[in-house]
Every structure is written in C-alpha cells, then in structure tokens.
Amino acid sequence: QVQLVESGGGLVQAGGSLRLSCAASGRAFSNNVMGWFRQAPGKEREYVAGISWSGGNTDYADSVKGRFTISRDNVKNTVYLQMNSLKPEDTAVYYCTASYGSSWLNRQYGYWGQGTQVTVSS
C-alpha cells in the first residue's frame, strides 16, 4: 500500500518557521515529481510547491516564493517544505503529493497524504 505521511505541522507565531516532512512508504518515489498543496478553511486546495525527481527543478506559488523551500532526499524517500517568515494567511492543512510519473512538464498528482495542520497566529 502506497502511503505519504506528513509531519511537522503545528502552531507558530507570525514570522516564525516550520519544516514539514513527507515520508513515502510502500514504494519508492525517487523517480516521481513531488509537491505540496494546502487548503485553508472555506477555500479550494491550492498549489504551494513542486520538485522534480532529481531536485534540479522546483517551482512555487507566488504567495510563498522567497519564503518557502522544497527539497527532497531520495535515499530517505522523503520530501520537505521549509517555511520561513510565516504569515497568518499561510494557515491551512498542508498536503504532500506525488505524481504518477517523472515528467516535470506534465505533472499529474495522484498520490496524496492525509495532511498536516499549520496554524500561524498574528
């Protein structure tokens, strides 16, 4: 069974930092594009960041660019999201995701974790 398990969420004050982790099990994702999405209460799920299988390509939503950094460790089968300078509007459930394949240009995210709550207080 394929599982993506997020951890590292919590409550932090504005301006603070958190690092989310996503550990994959059941199969290796070293050849898959990985990413993070988030969903705030009453809003649709939105894209946060993505990383290619090699880590050579990354992209970010404009709202987090310059503050968040996505990275991966293919030996540990884990992807990370370092979040700095957090704002109250970053409050959301953060979901880890993996694509079905390795194509960076044609990403199709089909594997999802259960999510981890991030709350940023003002």
Backbone as a printed PyTorch tensor [residue, N CA C, xyz], in Angstrom:
tensor([[[  0.8480,  -1.1900,   0.0000],
         [  0.0000,   0.0000,   0.0000],
         [  0.8830,   1.2400,   0.0000]],

        [[  0.5850,   2.1360,  -0.8940],
         [  1.3540,   3.3730,  -1.0020],
         [  0.8390,   4.3640,   0.0270]],

        [[  1.7740,   4.9290,   0.7670],
         [  1.3900,   5.9230,   1.7670],
         [  2.3380,   7.1160,   1.7220]],

        [[  1.7570,   8.2820,   1.8620],
         [  2.5070,   9.5140,   2.0690],
         [  2.0720,  10.0550,   3.4210]],

        [[  3.0180,  10.2150,   4.3240],
         [  2.6930,  10.6360,   5.6780],
         [  3.4170,  11.9340,   5.9920]],

        [[  2.6180,  12.9900,   6.2280],
         [  3.1800,  14.2890,   6.5580],
         [  3.3820,  14.4310,   8.0670]],

        [[  4.3520,  15.2480,   8.4180],
         [  4.5870,  15.5850,   9.8200],
         [  5.2410,  16.9570,   9.8770]],

        [[  5.2620,  17.5200,  11.0780],
         [  5.9480,  18.7930,  11.2760],
         [  5.0400,  19.9980,  11.3940]],

        [[  3.7340,  19.7900,  11.2120],
         [  2.8210,  20.9090,  11.3560],
         [  2.6890,  21.3230,  12.8100]],

        [[  2.0090,  22.4490,  13.0260],
         [  1.8110,  22.9250,  14.3810],
         [  1.4040,  24.3700,  14.4090]],

        [[  1.5050,  24.9400,  15.6060],
         [  1.1430,  26.3370,  15.8380],
         [  2.4170,  27.1570,  15.9620]],

        [[  2.4780,  28.2560,  15.2300],
         [  3.6620,  29.1130,  15.2590],
         [  3.2130,  30.5660,  15.1520]],

        [[  3.9870,  31.4540,  15.7100],
         [  3.6790,  32.8730,  15.6030],
         [  4.1080,  33.4170,  14.2410]],

        [[  3.4550,  34.4740,  13.8340],
         [  3.8310,  35.1290,  12.5800],
         [  5.3100,  35.4960,  12.6180]],

        [[  5.9710,  35.2460,  11.4880],
         [  7.3990,  35.4890,  11.4050],
         [  8.2450,  34.2730,  11.7250]],

        [[  7.6160,  33.2510,  12.2750],
         [  8.3350,  32.0530,  12.6530],
         [  8.5230,  31.0880,  11.4970]],

        [[  9.0750,  29.9130,  11.8220],
         [  9.3980,  28.9110,  10.8060],
         [  8.8960,  27.5320,  11.2210]],

        [[  8.6230,  26.7300,  10.2230],
         [  8.3030,  25.3170,  10.4090],
         [  8.9040,  24.5510,   9.2500]],

        [[  9.2210,  23.2720,   9.4990],
         [  9.6390,  22.4040,   8.4190],
         [  8.7320,  21.1930,   8.3700]],

        [[  8.0610,  21.0410,   7.2620],
         [  7.2040,  19.8840,   7.0560],
         [  7.9970,  18.7670,   6.3840]],

        [[  7.6660,  17.5560,   6.7570],
         [  8.2720,  16.3770,   6.1410],
         [  7.1780,  15.4920,   5.5810]],

        [[  7.5150,  14.7670,   4.5430],
         [  6.5840,  13.8090,   3.9520],
         [  7.3630,  12.5400,   3.6570]],

        [[  7.0430,  11.4970,   4.3880],
         [  7.7220,  10.2220,   4.2160],
         [  6.8520,   9.2960,   3.3870]],

        [[  7.4460,   8.7380,   2.3650],
         [  6.7240,   7.8260,   1.4830],
         [  7.0400,   6.3830,   1.8570]],

        [[  6.0440,   5.5420,   1.7860],
         [  6.2440,   4.1180,   2.0410],
         [  5.4070,   3.3100,   1.0620]],

        [[  5.7470,   2.0540,   0.9300],
         [  5.0040,   1.1820,   0.0320],
         [  5.6220,   1.1010,  -1.3490]],

        [[  6.3410,   2.1330,  -1.7170],
         [  7.0590,   2.1420,  -2.9810],
         [  8.0050,   3.3200,  -2.9570]],

        [[  8.9620,   3.2960,  -3.8180],
         [  9.8960,   4.4030,  -3.9030],
         [  9.3340,   5.4740,  -4.8290]],

        [[  9.5560,   6.7310,  -4.4470],
         [  9.1250,   7.8540,  -5.2560],
         [ 10.2980,   8.6260,  -5.8090]],

        [[ 11.4430,   7.9750,  -5.8590],
         [ 12.6450,   8.6800,  -6.3010],
         [ 12.5480,   9.1210,  -7.7580]],

        [[ 11.6530,   8.4970,  -8.5290],
         [ 11.5060,   8.8830,  -9.9300],
         [ 10.2670,   9.7260, -10.1850]],

        [[  9.6260,  10.1740,  -9.1320],
         [  8.3740,  10.9130,  -9.2730],
         [  8.5530,  12.3730,  -8.8960]],

        [[  7.8070,  13.2190,  -9.5770],
         [  7.6940,  14.6030,  -9.1410],
         [  6.9040,  14.6190,  -7.8390]],

        [[  7.3590,  15.4230,  -6.8950],
         [  6.6800,  15.5440,  -5.6100],
         [  6.2460,  16.9850,  -5.4140]],

        [[  5.2630,  17.1760,  -4.5600],
         [  4.8050,  18.5340,  -4.3390],
         [  4.0570,  18.7090,  -3.0450]],

        [[  3.7120,  19.9580,  -2.7880],
         [  2.9060,  20.3250,  -1.6270],
         [  1.7460,  21.2060,  -2.0900]],

        [[  0.5860,  20.9340,  -1.5540],
         [ -0.5910,  21.7630,  -1.7170],
         [ -1.0660,  22.1660,  -0.3170]],

        [[ -1.9720,  23.1110,  -0.2680],
         [ -2.5820,  23.4770,   1.0050],
         [ -4.0350,  23.8630,   0.7990]],

        [[ -4.7960,  23.7410,   1.8750],
         [ -6.2060,  24.1050,   1.8300],
         [ -6.5770,  24.8060,   3.1170]],

        [[ -6.9900,  26.0520,   2.9710],
         [ -7.4460,  26.8350,   4.1160],
         [ -8.9430,  26.6440,   4.2700]],

        [[ -9.4890,  26.8810,   5.4610],
         [-10.9410,  26.7160,   5.6830],
         [-11.7460,  27.5550,   4.7090]],

        [[-12.7020,  26.9080,   4.0560],
         [-13.5860,  27.6200,   3.1460],
         [-12.9780,  27.9360,   1.7990]],

        [[-11.7650,  27.4640,   1.5600],
         [-11.0980,  27.7480,   0.2930],
         [-10.7550,  26.4560,  -0.4360]],

        [[-10.4750,  26.5930,  -1.7200],
         [-10.0760,  25.4310,  -2.5070],
         [ -8.6050,  25.0910,  -2.2360]],

        [[ -8.2800,  23.8260,  -2.4890],
         [ -6.8930,  23.4100,  -2.3500],
         [ -6.0450,  24.1460,  -3.3930]],

        [[ -4.9010,  24.6370,  -2.9530],
         [ -4.0450,  25.3830,  -3.8660],
         [ -2.6250,  24.8350,  -3.8700]],

        [[ -1.9930,  25.0100,  -4.9860],
         [ -0.6270,  24.5570,  -5.1700],
         [  0.3380,  25.4240,  -4.3730]],

        [[  1.3320,  24.7880,  -3.7590],
         [  2.3350,  25.5210,  -2.9910],
         [  3.7110,  25.4120,  -3.6580]],

        [[  4.1550,  24.1700,  -3.9030],
         [  5.4970,  23.9940,  -4.4550],
         [  5.6350,  22.6100,  -5.0560]],

        [[  6.5790,  22.4750,  -5.9930],
         [  6.8630,  21.1830,  -6.6010],
         [  8.3480,  21.0130,  -6.8240]],

        [[  8.7770,  19.7410,  -6.9190],
         [ 10.1880,  19.4410,  -7.1270],
         [ 10.3060,  18.2290,  -8.0280]],

        [[ 11.2090,  18.2940,  -8.9880],
         [ 11.4070,  17.1890,  -9.9100],
         [ 12.0910,  16.0220,  -9.2120]],

        [[ 12.1640,  14.8980,  -9.8950],
         [ 12.6900,  13.6910,  -9.2650],
         [ 14.1410,  13.8850,  -8.8350]],

        [[ 14.8930,  14.6600,  -9.5920],
         [ 16.3060,  14.8560,  -9.2770],
         [ 16.5230,  16.0220,  -8.3180]],

        [[ 15.4980,  16.8300,  -8.1360],
         [ 15.6570,  18.0470,  -7.3380],
         [ 16.1800,  19.2170,  -8.1430]],

        [[ 16.4330,  18.9900,  -9.4210],
         [ 17.0070,  20.0430, -10.2460],
         [ 16.0190,  21.1120, -10.6660]],

        [[ 14.7380,  20.7830, -10.6090],
         [ 13.6920,  21.7520, -10.9350],
         [ 12.7670,  21.9220,  -9.7490]],

        [[ 12.4630,  23.1610,  -9.4360],
         [ 11.4850,  23.4790,  -8.4160],
         [ 10.6510,  24.6600,  -8.8970]],

        [[  9.4360,  24.7400,  -8.4010],
         [  8.6530,  25.9480,  -8.6230],
         [  7.7400,  26.1740,  -7.4310]],

        [[  7.2520,  27.4110,  -7.3220],
         [  6.4940,  27.8390,  -6.1560],
         [  5.3400,  28.7260,  -6.5540]],

        [[  4.3150,  28.6980,  -5.7420],
         [  3.2500,  29.6770,  -5.8750],
         [  3.8190,  31.0500,  -5.5460]],

        [[  3.2980,  32.0630,  -6.2060],
         [  3.8010,  33.4140,  -5.9660],
         [  3.6690,  33.8150,  -4.4990]],

        [[  2.6510,  33.3120,  -3.8410],
         [  2.3770,  33.7040,  -2.4580],
         [  3.4290,  33.2060,  -1.4780]],

        [[  4.2180,  32.2000,  -1.8690],
         [  5.2180,  31.6480,  -0.9510],
         [  6.6370,  31.8030,  -1.4680]],

        [[  6.7720,  32.3000,  -2.6750],
         [  8.0900,  32.4240,  -3.2940],
         [  8.9990,  33.3100,  -2.4290]],

        [[ 10.2130,  32.8360,  -2.1980],
         [ 11.1560,  33.5770,  -1.3790],
         [ 11.0530,  33.2720,   0.1010]],

        [[  9.9810,  32.5980,   0.5150],
         [  9.8030,  32.2610,   1.9360],
         [  9.8510,  30.7550,   2.1740]],

        [[  9.3600,  29.9670,   1.2100],
         [  9.3050,  28.5190,   1.3480],
         [ 10.3520,  27.8800,   0.4340]],

        [[ 10.8740,  26.7460,   0.8780],
         [ 11.8320,  25.9800,   0.0800],
         [ 11.4670,  24.5040,   0.1150]],

        [[ 11.3120,  23.9230,  -1.0610],
         [ 11.0300,  22.4930,  -1.1600],
         [ 12.3340,  21.7570,  -1.4700]],

        [[ 12.4890,  20.5980,  -0.8640],
         [ 13.6780,  19.7790,  -1.1150],
         [ 13.2980,  18.3180,  -0.9480]],

        [[ 14.2060,  17.4340,  -1.3290],
         [ 13.9070,  16.0110,  -1.2090],
         [ 15.1860,  15.2360,  -0.9420]],

        [[ 15.0020,  14.0790,  -0.3170],
         [ 16.0790,  13.1260,  -0.0710],
         [ 15.6040,  11.7860,  -0.6070]],

        [[ 16.0710,  11.4130,  -1.7710],
         [ 15.5790,  10.1940,  -2.4050],
         [ 16.0640,   8.9310,  -1.7030]],

        [[ 17.1380,   9.0210,  -0.9570],
         [ 17.5850,   7.8620,  -0.1810],
         [ 16.5960,   7.5960,   0.9450]],

        [[ 16.1380,   8.6690,   1.5820],
         [ 15.1720,   8.5260,   2.6770],
         [ 13.7380,   8.4980,   2.1720]],

        [[ 13.5480,   8.6800,   0.8660],
         [ 12.1960,   8.6800,   0.2980],
         [ 11.3150,   9.7310,   0.9800]],

        [[ 11.8920,  10.9090,   1.1690],
         [ 11.2290,  11.9630,   1.9320],
         [ 11.3470,  13.2880,   1.1860]],

        [[ 10.2850,  14.0730,   1.2560],
         [ 10.2960,  15.4280,   0.7070],
         [ 10.0000,  16.3970,   1.8480]],

        [[ 10.5880,  17.5700,   1.7630],
         [ 10.4870,  18.5560,   2.8350],
         [  9.9310,  19.8720,   2.3020]],

        [[  9.3580,  20.6420,   3.2130],
         [  8.9550,  22.0060,   2.8970],
         [  9.3960,  22.8840,   4.0670]],

        [[ 10.4330,  23.6620,   3.8410],
         [ 10.8970,  24.6170,   4.8360],
         [ 10.1180,  25.9040,   4.6640]],

        [[  9.4390,  26.3200,   5.7150],
         [  8.5870,  27.5030,   5.6500],
         [  9.1250,  28.5540,   6.6160]],

        [[  9.5560,  29.6690,   6.0750],
         [ 10.0870,  30.7750,   6.8670],
         [  9.1930,  32.0030,   6.7340]],

        [[  9.3720,  32.9320,   7.6300],
         [  8.6060,  34.1900,   7.6040],
         [  7.1220,  33.9140,   7.4490]],

        [[  6.6130,  33.0050,   8.2460],
         [  5.2190,  32.5940,   8.1260],
         [  4.2620,  33.7320,   8.4360]],

        [[  3.1340,  33.7170,   7.7300],
         [  2.1010,  34.7350,   7.8810],
         [  0.7950,  34.0550,   8.2830]],

        [[ -0.0960,  34.7980,   8.9180],
         [ -1.3960,  34.1940,   9.2780],
         [ -2.1200,  33.6040,   8.0600]],

        [[ -1.9400,  34.1820,   6.9020],
         [ -2.6030,  33.6620,   5.7070],
         [ -2.0030,  32.3580,   5.2000]],

        [[ -0.9130,  31.9040,   5.8140],
         [ -0.3590,  30.5840,   5.4940],
         [ -1.0750,  29.4690,   6.2650]],

        [[ -1.9540,  29.8460,   7.1630],
         [ -2.7010,  28.8590,   7.9310],
         [ -3.5350,  27.9760,   7.0070]],

        [[ -3.3310,  26.6780,   7.1090],
         [ -4.0150,  25.7350,   6.2240],
         [ -3.6130,  24.3170,   6.6080]],

        [[ -4.3150,  23.3600,   6.0210],
         [ -3.8550,  21.9770,   6.0560],
         [ -2.9480,  21.7910,   4.8480]],

        [[ -1.7550,  21.2860,   5.0940],
         [ -0.7700,  21.0970,   4.0380],
         [ -0.7140,  19.6210,   3.6400]],

        [[ -0.8020,  19.3870,   2.3410],
         [ -0.8390,  18.0310,   1.8060],
         [  0.3920,  17.7570,   0.9470]],

        [[  0.9770,  16.6130,   1.1720],
         [  2.0530,  16.1230,   0.3280],
         [  1.4420,  15.3350,  -0.8270]],

        [[  2.0720,  15.4180,  -1.9750],
         [  1.5580,  14.7110,  -3.1320],
         [  2.6940,  14.2160,  -4.0140]],

        [[  2.4190,  13.1500,  -4.7480],
         [  3.3770,  12.6020,  -5.6980],
         [  2.6910,  12.4030,  -7.0370]],

        [[  3.4220,  12.6610,  -8.0740],
         [  2.8630,  12.4640,  -9.4080],
         [  2.9120,  10.9980,  -9.7960]],

        [[  2.1940,  10.6810, -10.8600],
         [  2.2150,   9.3150, -11.3570],
         [  3.5150,   8.9900, -12.0710]],

        [[  4.2190,  10.0070, -12.5310],
         [  5.4260,   9.7540, -13.2880],
         [  6.5010,  10.7680, -13.0150]],

        [[  7.4840,  10.7860, -13.8880],
         [  8.6510,  11.6430, -13.6770],
         [  8.6210,  12.9220, -14.5010]],

        [[  7.5970,  13.0820, -15.3400],
         [  7.5640,  14.2470, -16.2130],
         [  7.3480,  15.5280, -15.4210]],

        [[  8.2600,  16.4550, -15.5500],
         [  8.1250,  17.7400, -14.8620],
         [  7.0850,  18.6190, -15.5570]],

        [[  7.0500,  18.5770, -16.8690],
         [  6.1540,  19.4420, -17.6180],
         [  4.7220,  18.9270, -17.6220]],

        [[  4.5270,  17.6520, -17.4300],
         [  3.1920,  17.0540, -17.4630],
         [  2.9200,  16.3470, -16.1430]],

        [[  2.8980,  17.1290, -15.0970],
         [  2.6900,  16.5700, -13.7630],
         [  1.2260,  16.1820, -13.5560]],

        [[  1.0310,  14.9790, -13.0600],
         [ -0.3060,  14.5090, -12.7070],
         [ -0.2180,  13.9390, -11.3050]],

        [[ -0.5980,  14.7640, -10.3480],
         [ -0.5040,  14.3430,  -8.9540],
         [ -1.6310,  13.3780,  -8.6210]],

        [[ -1.2680,  12.1620,  -8.2330],
         [ -2.2790,  11.1480,  -7.9740],
         [ -2.1820,  10.4850,  -6.6230]],

        [[ -1.0890,  10.6950,  -5.9220],
         [ -0.9220,  10.1470,  -4.5770],
         [ -0.9560,  11.3120,  -3.5840]],

        [[ -1.7020,  11.1180,  -2.4880],
         [ -1.8850,  12.2070,  -1.5280],
         [ -1.7190,  11.7010,  -0.1060]],

        [[ -1.1440,  12.5540,   0.7320],
         [ -1.1030,  12.2740,   2.1530],
         [ -2.3830,  12.7280,   2.8110]],

        [[ -2.4470,  12.5310,   4.1260],
         [ -3.6550,  12.8730,   4.8740],
         [ -3.6670,  14.3270,   5.3210]],

        [[ -2.5360,  14.9840,   5.2250],
         [ -2.4560,  16.3980,   5.5670],
         [ -1.9510,  16.6490,   6.9690]],

        [[ -1.3510,  17.8110,   7.1540],
         [ -0.8980,  18.2500,   8.4730],
         [ -1.2780,  19.7120,   8.6450]],

        [[ -1.7930,  20.0410,   9.8280],
         [ -2.2960,  21.3840,  10.0790],
         [ -1.1540,  22.3400,  10.4190]],

        [[ -1.1540,  23.4770,   9.7630],
         [ -0.2460,  24.5720,  10.0970],
         [ -1.0970,  25.7740,  10.4730]],

        [[ -0.8670,  26.2990,  11.6580],
         [ -1.6040,  27.4620,  12.1380],
         [ -0.6040,  28.5470,  12.5050]],

        [[ -0.7870,  29.7160,  11.9110],
         [  0.0940,  30.8470,  12.1720],
         [ -0.7100,  31.9250,  12.8830]],

        [[ -0.3060,  32.2460,  14.0800],
         [ -1.0260,  33.2540,  14.8580],
         [ -0.4010,  34.6310,  14.6380]],

        [[ -1.2540,  35.6390,  14.7100],
         [ -0.7750,  37.0210,  14.4840],
         [ -0.2990,  37.6600,  15.7680]]])
